[in-house]
Amino acid sequence: MYCDFCGKNFDRTEGFEEVTRSGHHLIRCEKCVHEKKDDEYDWQVMTYGRARRTPPRKA
């Protein structure tokens, strides 16, 4: 399973919490439950790489 708050891949036996936000079902690992993390992990950064820097547009 993947934690939707830190991005960690963990086993179900480690413990987790299920969270529902705006109709979305999220999983929070035991570490994030203990640390009370509430910010979701940005999967796009992981999928597409770090924030792309584009040169400023000239008007």
mmCIF file with all atom_site columns, N, CA and C in Angstrom:
data_model
loop_
_atom_site.group_PDB
_atom_site.id
_atom_site.type_symbol
_atom_site.label_atom_id
_atom_site.label_alt_id
_atom_site.label_comp_id
_atom_site.label_asym_id
_atom_site.label_entity_id
_atom_site.label_seq_id
_atom_site.pdbx_PDB_ins_code
_atom_site.Cartn_x
_atom_site.Cartn_y
_atom_site.Cartn_z
_atom_site.occupancy
_atom_site.B_iso_or_equiv
_atom_site.pdbx_formal_charge
_atom_site.auth_seq_id
_atom_site.auth_comp_id
_atom_site.auth_asym_id
_atom_site.auth_atom_id
_atom_site.pdbx_PDB_model_num
ATOM 1   N N  . MET A 1 1  ? 0.837   -1.177 0.000   1.00 0.00 ? 1  MET A N  1
ATOM 2   C CA . MET A 1 1  ? 0.000   0.000  0.000   1.00 0.00 ? 1  MET A CA 1
ATOM 3   C C  . MET A 1 1  ? 0.885   1.245  0.000   1.00 0.00 ? 1  MET A C  1
ATOM 4   N N  . TYR A 1 2  ? 0.337   2.328  -0.526  1.00 0.00 ? 2  TYR A N  1
ATOM 5   C CA . TYR A 1 2  ? 1.051   3.601  -0.538  1.00 0.00 ? 2  TYR A CA 1
ATOM 6   C C  . TYR A 1 2  ? 0.329   4.616  0.340   1.00 0.00 ? 2  TYR A C  1
ATOM 7   N N  . CYS A 1 3  ? 1.098   5.351  1.110   1.00 0.00 ? 3  CYS A N  1
ATOM 8   C CA . CYS A 1 3  ? 0.544   6.409  1.949   1.00 0.00 ? 3  CYS A CA 1
ATOM 9   C C  . CYS A 1 3  ? 0.292   7.630  1.069   1.00 0.00 ? 3  CYS A C  1
ATOM 10  N N  . ASP A 1 4  ? -0.894  8.171  1.134   1.00 0.00 ? 4  ASP A N  1
ATOM 11  C CA . ASP A 1 4  ? -1.233  9.345  0.343   1.00 0.00 ? 4  ASP A CA 1
ATOM 12  C C  . ASP A 1 4  ? -0.742  10.646 0.978   1.00 0.00 ? 4  ASP A C  1
ATOM 13  N N  . PHE A 1 5  ? -0.048  10.543 2.107   1.00 0.00 ? 5  PHE A N  1
ATOM 14  C CA . PHE A 1 5  ? 0.424   11.738 2.800   1.00 0.00 ? 5  PHE A CA 1
ATOM 15  C C  . PHE A 1 5  ? 1.943   11.874 2.790   1.00 0.00 ? 5  PHE A C  1
ATOM 16  N N  . CYS A 1 6  ? 2.677   10.758 2.711   1.00 0.00 ? 6  CYS A N  1
ATOM 17  C CA . CYS A 1 6  ? 4.144   10.845 2.635   1.00 0.00 ? 6  CYS A CA 1
ATOM 18  C C  . CYS A 1 6  ? 4.705   10.100 1.425   1.00 0.00 ? 6  CYS A C  1
ATOM 19  N N  . GLY A 1 7  ? 3.884   9.298  0.764   1.00 0.00 ? 7  GLY A N  1
ATOM 20  C CA . GLY A 1 7  ? 4.325   8.581  -0.426  1.00 0.00 ? 7  GLY A CA 1
ATOM 21  C C  . GLY A 1 7  ? 5.017   7.263  -0.134  1.00 0.00 ? 7  GLY A C  1
ATOM 22  N N  . LYS A 1 8  ? 5.099   6.898  1.128   1.00 0.00 ? 8  LYS A N  1
ATOM 23  C CA . LYS A 1 8  ? 5.797   5.676  1.538   1.00 0.00 ? 8  LYS A CA 1
ATOM 24  C C  . LYS A 1 8  ? 5.020   4.428  1.117   1.00 0.00 ? 8  LYS A C  1
ATOM 25  N N  . ASN A 1 9  ? 5.754   3.424  0.654   1.00 0.00 ? 9  ASN A N  1
ATOM 26  C CA . ASN A 1 9  ? 5.185   2.118  0.362   1.00 0.00 ? 9  ASN A CA 1
ATOM 27  C C  . ASN A 1 9  ? 5.302   1.297  1.642   1.00 0.00 ? 9  ASN A C  1
ATOM 28  N N  . PHE A 1 10 ? 4.187   0.808  2.158   1.00 0.00 ? 10 PHE A N  1
ATOM 29  C CA . PHE A 1 10 ? 4.218   0.079  3.424   1.00 0.00 ? 10 PHE A CA 1
ATOM 30  C C  . PHE A 1 10 ? 3.323   -1.148 3.371   1.00 0.00 ? 10 PHE A C  1
ATOM 31  N N  . ASP A 1 11 ? 3.514   -2.018 4.323   1.00 0.00 ? 11 ASP A N  1
ATOM 32  C CA . ASP A 1 11 ? 2.744   -3.264 4.426   1.00 0.00 ? 11 ASP A CA 1
ATOM 33  C C  . ASP A 1 11 ? 1.519   -3.019 5.304   1.00 0.00 ? 11 ASP A C  1
ATOM 34  N N  . ARG A 1 12 ? 0.420   -3.687 4.997   1.00 0.00 ? 12 ARG A N  1
ATOM 35  C CA . ARG A 1 12 ? -0.822  -3.527 5.776   1.00 0.00 ? 12 ARG A CA 1
ATOM 36  C C  . ARG A 1 12 ? -0.632  -3.844 7.261   1.00 0.00 ? 12 ARG A C  1
ATOM 37  N N  . THR A 1 13 ? 0.327   -4.700 7.585   1.00 0.00 ? 13 THR A N  1
ATOM 38  C CA . THR A 1 13 ? 0.520   -5.096 8.983   1.00 0.00 ? 13 THR A CA 1
ATOM 39  C C  . THR A 1 13 ? 1.134   -3.986 9.823   1.00 0.00 ? 13 THR A C  1
ATOM 40  N N  . GLU A 1 14 ? 1.694   -2.933 9.172   1.00 0.00 ? 14 GLU A N  1
ATOM 41  C CA . GLU A 1 14 ? 2.298   -1.827 9.903   1.00 0.00 ? 14 GLU A CA 1
ATOM 42  C C  . GLU A 1 14 ? 1.249   -0.912 10.526  1.00 0.00 ? 14 GLU A C  1
ATOM 43  N N  . GLY A 1 15 ? 0.037   -0.994 10.064  1.00 0.00 ? 15 GLY A N  1
ATOM 44  C CA . GLY A 1 15 ? -1.028  -0.140 10.571  1.00 0.00 ? 15 GLY A CA 1
ATOM 45  C C  . GLY A 1 15 ? -1.230  1.066  9.674   1.00 0.00 ? 15 GLY A C  1
ATOM 46  N N  . PHE A 1 16 ? -2.484  1.479  9.541   1.00 0.00 ? 16 PHE A N  1
ATOM 47  C CA . PHE A 1 16 ? -2.807  2.620  8.695   1.00 0.00 ? 16 PHE A CA 1
ATOM 48  C C  . PHE A 1 16 ? -4.182  3.140  9.076   1.00 0.00 ? 16 PHE A C  1
ATOM 49  N N  . GLU A 1 17 ? -4.527  4.289  8.526   1.00 0.00 ? 17 GLU A N  1
ATOM 50  C CA . GLU A 1 17 ? -5.819  4.912  8.769   1.00 0.00 ? 17 GLU A CA 1
ATOM 51  C C  . GLU A 1 17 ? -6.421  5.277  7.421   1.00 0.00 ? 17 GLU A C  1
ATOM 52  N N  . GLU A 1 18 ? -7.719  5.054  7.275   1.00 0.00 ? 18 GLU A N  1
ATOM 53  C CA . GLU A 1 18 ? -8.412  5.423  6.047   1.00 0.00 ? 18 GLU A CA 1
ATOM 54  C C  . GLU A 1 18 ? -9.062  6.786  6.256   1.00 0.00 ? 18 GLU A C  1
ATOM 55  N N  . VAL A 1 19 ? -8.882  7.669  5.273   1.00 0.00 ? 19 VAL A N  1
ATOM 56  C CA . VAL A 1 19 ? -9.396  9.032  5.354   1.00 0.00 ? 19 VAL A CA 1
ATOM 57  C C  . VAL A 1 19 ? -10.229 9.298  4.110   1.00 0.00 ? 19 VAL A C  1
ATOM 58  N N  . THR A 1 20 ? -11.362 9.965  4.281   1.00 0.00 ? 20 THR A N  1
ATOM 59  C CA . THR A 1 20 ? -12.185 10.340 3.139   1.00 0.00 ? 20 THR A CA 1
ATOM 60  C C  . THR A 1 20 ? -12.273 11.860 3.087   1.00 0.00 ? 20 THR A C  1
ATOM 61  N N  . ARG A 1 21 ? -11.887 12.412 1.939   1.00 0.00 ? 21 ARG A N  1
ATOM 62  C CA . ARG A 1 21 ? -11.943 13.864 1.716   1.00 0.00 ? 21 ARG A CA 1
ATOM 63  C C  . ARG A 1 21 ? -12.612 14.146 0.394   1.00 0.00 ? 21 ARG A C  1
ATOM 64  N N  . SER A 1 22 ? -13.644 14.936 0.427   1.00 0.00 ? 22 SER A N  1
ATOM 65  C CA . SER A 1 22 ? -14.347 15.365 -0.796  1.00 0.00 ? 22 SER A CA 1
ATOM 66  C C  . SER A 1 22 ? -14.636 14.182 -1.721  1.00 0.00 ? 22 SER A C  1
ATOM 67  N N  . GLY A 1 23 ? -15.036 13.075 -1.153  1.00 0.00 ? 23 GLY A N  1
ATOM 68  C CA . GLY A 1 23 ? -15.368 11.900 -1.937  1.00 0.00 ? 23 GLY A CA 1
ATOM 69  C C  . GLY A 1 23 ? -14.181 11.055 -2.357  1.00 0.00 ? 23 GLY A C  1
ATOM 70  N N  . HIS A 1 24 ? -12.957 11.458 -1.988  1.00 0.00 ? 24 HIS A N  1
ATOM 71  C CA . HIS A 1 24 ? -11.754 10.698 -2.316  1.00 0.00 ? 24 HIS A CA 1
ATOM 72  C C  . HIS A 1 24 ? -11.339 9.863  -1.112  1.00 0.00 ? 24 HIS A C  1
ATOM 73  N N  . HIS A 1 25 ? -10.985 8.606  -1.365  1.00 0.00 ? 25 HIS A N  1
ATOM 74  C CA . HIS A 1 25 ? -10.555 7.688  -0.319  1.00 0.00 ? 25 HIS A CA 1
ATOM 75  C C  . HIS A 1 25 ? -9.037  7.705  -0.245  1.00 0.00 ? 25 HIS A C  1
ATOM 76  N N  . LEU A 1 26 ? -8.487  8.093  0.901   1.00 0.00 ? 26 LEU A N  1
ATOM 77  C CA . LEU A 1 26 ? -7.039  8.195  1.077   1.00 0.00 ? 26 LEU A CA 1
ATOM 78  C C  . LEU A 1 26 ? -6.563  7.265  2.180   1.00 0.00 ? 26 LEU A C  1
ATOM 79  N N  . ILE A 1 27 ? -5.288  6.878  2.120   1.00 0.00 ? 27 ILE A N  1
ATOM 80  C CA . ILE A 1 27 ? -4.662  6.016  3.126   1.00 0.00 ? 27 ILE A CA 1
ATOM 81  C C  . ILE A 1 27 ? -3.543  6.800  3.801   1.00 0.00 ? 27 ILE A C  1
ATOM 82  N N  . ARG A 1 28 ? -3.502  6.742  5.122   1.00 0.00 ? 28 ARG A N  1
ATOM 83  C CA . ARG A 1 28 ? -2.456  7.406  5.904   1.00 0.00 ? 28 ARG A CA 1
ATOM 84  C C  . ARG A 1 28 ? -1.715  6.331  6.707   1.00 0.00 ? 28 ARG A C  1
ATOM 85  N N  . CYS A 1 29 ? -0.372  6.238  6.524   1.00 0.00 ? 29 CYS A N  1
ATOM 86  C CA . CYS A 1 29 ? 0.423   5.227  7.228   1.00 0.00 ? 29 CYS A CA 1
ATOM 87  C C  . CYS A 1 29 ? 0.516   5.568  8.726   1.00 0.00 ? 29 CYS A C  1
ATOM 88  N N  . GLU A 1 30 ? 0.952   4.620  9.502   1.00 0.00 ? 30 GLU A N  1
ATOM 89  C CA . GLU A 1 30 ? 1.044   4.779  10.953  1.00 0.00 ? 30 GLU A CA 1
ATOM 90  C C  . GLU A 1 30 ? 1.929   5.958  11.353  1.00 0.00 ? 30 GLU A C  1
ATOM 91  N N  . LYS A 1 31 ? 3.034   6.150  10.620  1.00 0.00 ? 31 LYS A N  1
ATOM 92  C CA . LYS A 1 31 ? 3.942   7.257  10.912  1.00 0.00 ? 31 LYS A CA 1
ATOM 93  C C  . LYS A 1 31 ? 3.233   8.600  10.734  1.00 0.00 ? 31 LYS A C  1
ATOM 94  N N  . CYS A 1 32 ? 2.485   8.754  9.649   1.00 0.00 ? 32 CYS A N  1
ATOM 95  C CA . CYS A 1 32 ? 1.762   10.003 9.393   1.00 0.00 ? 32 CYS A CA 1
ATOM 96  C C  . CYS A 1 32 ? 0.617   10.194 10.382  1.00 0.00 ? 32 CYS A C  1
ATOM 97  N N  . VAL A 1 33 ? 0.006   9.103  10.826  1.00 0.00 ? 33 VAL A N  1
ATOM 98  C CA . VAL A 1 33 ? -1.041  9.198  11.843  1.00 0.00 ? 33 VAL A CA 1
ATOM 99  C C  . VAL A 1 33 ? -0.425  9.742  13.126  1.00 0.00 ? 33 VAL A C  1
ATOM 100 N N  . HIS A 1 34 ? 0.730   9.198  13.501  1.00 0.00 ? 34 HIS A N  1
ATOM 101 C CA . HIS A 1 34 ? 1.410   9.621  14.726  1.00 0.00 ? 34 HIS A CA 1
ATOM 102 C C  . HIS A 1 34 ? 1.861   11.080 14.622  1.00 0.00 ? 34 HIS A C  1
ATOM 103 N N  . GLU A 1 35 ? 2.395   11.489 13.455  1.00 0.00 ? 35 GLU A N  1
ATOM 104 C CA . GLU A 1 35 ? 2.879   12.855 13.254  1.00 0.00 ? 35 GLU A CA 1
ATOM 105 C C  . GLU A 1 35 ? 1.757   13.826 12.901  1.00 0.00 ? 35 GLU A C  1
ATOM 106 N N  . LYS A 1 36 ? 0.539   13.292 12.757  1.00 0.00 ? 36 LYS A N  1
ATOM 107 C CA . LYS A 1 36 ? -0.652  14.086 12.430  1.00 0.00 ? 36 LYS A CA 1
ATOM 108 C C  . LYS A 1 36 ? -0.483  14.873 11.134  1.00 0.00 ? 36 LYS A C  1
ATOM 109 N N  . LYS A 1 37 ? 0.109   14.226 10.136  1.00 0.00 ? 37 LYS A N  1
ATOM 110 C CA . LYS A 1 37 ? 0.281   14.850 8.823   1.00 0.00 ? 37 LYS A CA 1
ATOM 111 C C  . LYS A 1 37 ? -1.079  14.992 8.161   1.00 0.00 ? 37 LYS A C  1
ATOM 112 N N  . ASP A 1 38 ? -1.321  16.167 7.588   1.00 0.00 ? 38 ASP A N  1
ATOM 113 C CA . ASP A 1 38 ? -2.601  16.408 6.949   1.00 0.00 ? 38 ASP A CA 1
ATOM 114 C C  . ASP A 1 38 ? -2.459  16.858 5.497   1.00 0.00 ? 38 ASP A C  1
ATOM 115 N N  . ASP A 1 39 ? -1.214  17.096 5.055   1.00 0.00 ? 39 ASP A N  1
ATOM 116 C CA . ASP A 1 39 ? -0.977  17.512 3.676   1.00 0.00 ? 39 ASP A CA 1
ATOM 117 C C  . ASP A 1 39 ? -0.764  16.285 2.806   1.00 0.00 ? 39 ASP A C  1
ATOM 118 N N  . GLU A 1 40 ? -1.481  16.239 1.686   1.00 0.00 ? 40 GLU A N  1
ATOM 119 C CA . GLU A 1 40 ? -1.356  15.103 0.778   1.00 0.00 ? 40 GLU A CA 1
ATOM 120 C C  . GLU A 1 40 ? -0.036  15.154 0.012   1.00 0.00 ? 40 GLU A C  1
ATOM 121 N N  . TYR A 1 41 ? 0.486   13.983 -0.299  1.00 0.00 ? 41 TYR A N  1
ATOM 122 C CA . TYR A 1 41 ? 1.715   13.836 -1.075  1.00 0.00 ? 41 TYR A CA 1
ATOM 123 C C  . TYR A 1 41 ? 1.442   14.246 -2.513  1.00 0.00 ? 41 TYR A C  1
ATOM 124 N N  . ASP A 1 42 ? 2.363   14.967 -3.135  1.00 0.00 ? 42 ASP A N  1
ATOM 125 C CA . ASP A 1 42 ? 2.204   15.408 -4.520  1.00 0.00 ? 42 ASP A CA 1
ATOM 126 C C  . ASP A 1 42 ? 2.731   14.339 -5.457  1.00 0.00 ? 42 ASP A C  1
ATOM 127 N N  . TRP A 1 43 ? 1.836   13.471 -5.939  1.00 0.00 ? 43 TRP A N  1
ATOM 128 C CA . TRP A 1 43 ? 2.235   12.359 -6.806  1.00 0.00 ? 43 TRP A CA 1
ATOM 129 C C  . TRP A 1 43 ? 2.722   12.843 -8.158  1.00 0.00 ? 43 TRP A C  1
ATOM 130 N N  . GLN A 1 44 ? 2.299   14.020 -8.611  1.00 0.00 ? 44 GLN A N  1
ATOM 131 C CA . GLN A 1 44 ? 2.754   14.528 -9.903  1.00 0.00 ? 44 GLN A CA 1
ATOM 132 C C  . GLN A 1 44 ? 4.249   14.818 -9.871  1.00 0.00 ? 44 GLN A C  1
ATOM 133 N N  . VAL A 1 45 ? 4.765   15.284 -8.759  1.00 0.00 ? 45 VAL A N  1
ATOM 134 C CA . VAL A 1 45 ? 6.199   15.527 -8.638  1.00 0.00 ? 45 VAL A CA 1
ATOM 135 C C  . VAL A 1 45 ? 6.939   14.210 -8.800  1.00 0.00 ? 45 VAL A C  1
ATOM 136 N N  . MET A 1 46 ? 6.430   13.151 -8.193  1.00 0.00 ? 46 MET A N  1
ATOM 137 C CA . MET A 1 46 ? 7.060   11.839 -8.275  1.00 0.00 ? 46 MET A CA 1
ATOM 138 C C  . MET A 1 46 ? 6.947   11.268 -9.700  1.00 0.00 ? 46 MET A C  1
ATOM 139 N N  . THR A 1 47 ? 5.813   11.463 -10.340 1.00 0.00 ? 47 THR A N  1
ATOM 140 C CA . THR A 1 47 ? 5.569   10.904 -11.660 1.00 0.00 ? 47 THR A CA 1
ATOM 141 C C  . THR A 1 47 ? 6.292   11.671 -12.761 1.00 0.00 ? 47 THR A C  1
ATOM 142 N N  . TYR A 1 48 ? 6.235   12.979 -12.718 1.00 0.00 ? 48 TYR A N  1
ATOM 143 C CA . TYR A 1 48 ? 6.772   13.789 -13.809 1.00 0.00 ? 48 TYR A CA 1
ATOM 144 C C  . TYR A 1 48 ? 8.105   14.441 -13.488 1.00 0.00 ? 48 TYR A C  1
ATOM 145 N N  . GLY A 1 49 ? 8.656   14.180 -12.358 1.00 0.00 ? 49 GLY A N  1
ATOM 146 C CA . GLY A 1 49 ? 9.932   14.779 -11.983 1.00 0.00 ? 49 GLY A CA 1
ATOM 147 C C  . GLY A 1 49 ? 9.714   16.054 -11.186 1.00 0.00 ? 49 GLY A C  1
ATOM 148 N N  . ARG A 1 50 ? 10.786  16.579 -10.702 1.00 0.00 ? 50 ARG A N  1
ATOM 149 C CA . ARG A 1 50 ? 10.709  17.813 -9.906  1.00 0.00 ? 50 ARG A CA 1
ATOM 150 C C  . ARG A 1 50 ? 10.118  18.937 -10.743 1.00 0.00 ? 50 ARG A C  1
ATOM 151 N N  . ALA A 1 51 ? 9.686   19.964 -10.074 1.00 0.00 ? 51 ALA A N  1
ATOM 152 C CA . ALA A 1 51 ? 9.042   21.090 -10.754 1.00 0.00 ? 51 ALA A CA 1
ATOM 153 C C  . ALA A 1 51 ? 9.888   21.545 -11.941 1.00 0.00 ? 51 ALA A C  1
ATOM 154 N N  . ARG A 1 52 ? 9.284   21.569 -13.070 1.00 0.00 ? 52 ARG A N  1
ATOM 155 C CA . ARG A 1 52 ? 9.991   21.965 -14.288 1.00 0.00 ? 52 ARG A CA 1
ATOM 156 C C  . ARG A 1 52 ? 10.163  23.465 -14.298 1.00 0.00 ? 52 ARG A C  1
ATOM 157 N N  . ARG A 1 53 ? 11.346  23.868 -14.639 1.00 0.00 ? 53 ARG A N  1
ATOM 158 C CA . ARG A 1 53 ? 11.602  25.302 -14.719 1.00 0.00 ? 53 ARG A CA 1
ATOM 159 C C  . ARG A 1 53 ? 11.577  25.704 -16.188 1.00 0.00 ? 53 ARG A C  1
ATOM 160 N N  . THR A 1 54 ? 10.698  26.617 -16.487 1.00 0.00 ? 54 THR A N  1
ATOM 161 C CA . THR A 1 54 ? 10.633  27.119 -17.846 1.00 0.00 ? 54 THR A CA 1
ATOM 162 C C  . THR A 1 54 ? 11.074  28.567 -17.837 1.00 0.00 ? 54 THR A C  1
ATOM 163 N N  . PRO A 1 55 ? 11.728  29.005 -18.898 1.00 0.00 ? 55 PRO A N  1
ATOM 164 C CA . PRO A 1 55 ? 12.167  30.400 -18.926 1.00 0.00 ? 55 PRO A CA 1
ATOM 165 C C  . PRO A 1 55 ? 10.964  31.330 -18.926 1.00 0.00 ? 55 PRO A C  1
ATOM 166 N N  . PRO A 1 56 ? 11.111  32.504 -18.312 1.00 0.00 ? 56 PRO A N  1
ATOM 167 C CA . PRO A 1 56 ? 9.980   33.447 -18.281 1.00 0.00 ? 56 PRO A CA 1
ATOM 168 C C  . PRO A 1 56 ? 9.604   33.876 -19.698 1.00 0.00 ? 56 PRO A C  1
ATOM 169 N N  . ARG A 1 57 ? 8.308   34.059 -19.896 1.00 0.00 ? 57 ARG A N  1
ATOM 170 C CA . ARG A 1 57 ? 7.823   34.476 -21.206 1.00 0.00 ? 57 ARG A CA 1
ATOM 171 C C  . ARG A 1 57 ? 8.038   35.977 -21.386 1.00 0.00 ? 57 ARG A C  1
ATOM 172 N N  . LYS A 1 58 ? 8.459   36.334 -22.581 1.00 0.00 ? 58 LYS A N  1
ATOM 173 C CA . LYS A 1 58 ? 8.636   37.754 -22.877 1.00 0.00 ? 58 LYS A CA 1
ATOM 174 C C  . LYS A 1 58 ? 7.399   38.269 -23.562 1.00 0.00 ? 58 LYS A C  1
ATOM 175 N N  . ALA A 1 59 ? 6.923   39.403 -23.097 1.00 0.00 ? 59 ALA A N  1
ATOM 176 C CA . ALA A 1 59 ? 5.688   39.979 -23.667 1.00 0.00 ? 59 ALA A CA 1
ATOM 177 C C  . ALA A 1 59 ? 5.975   40.849 -24.856 1.00 0.00 ? 59 ALA A C  1
#
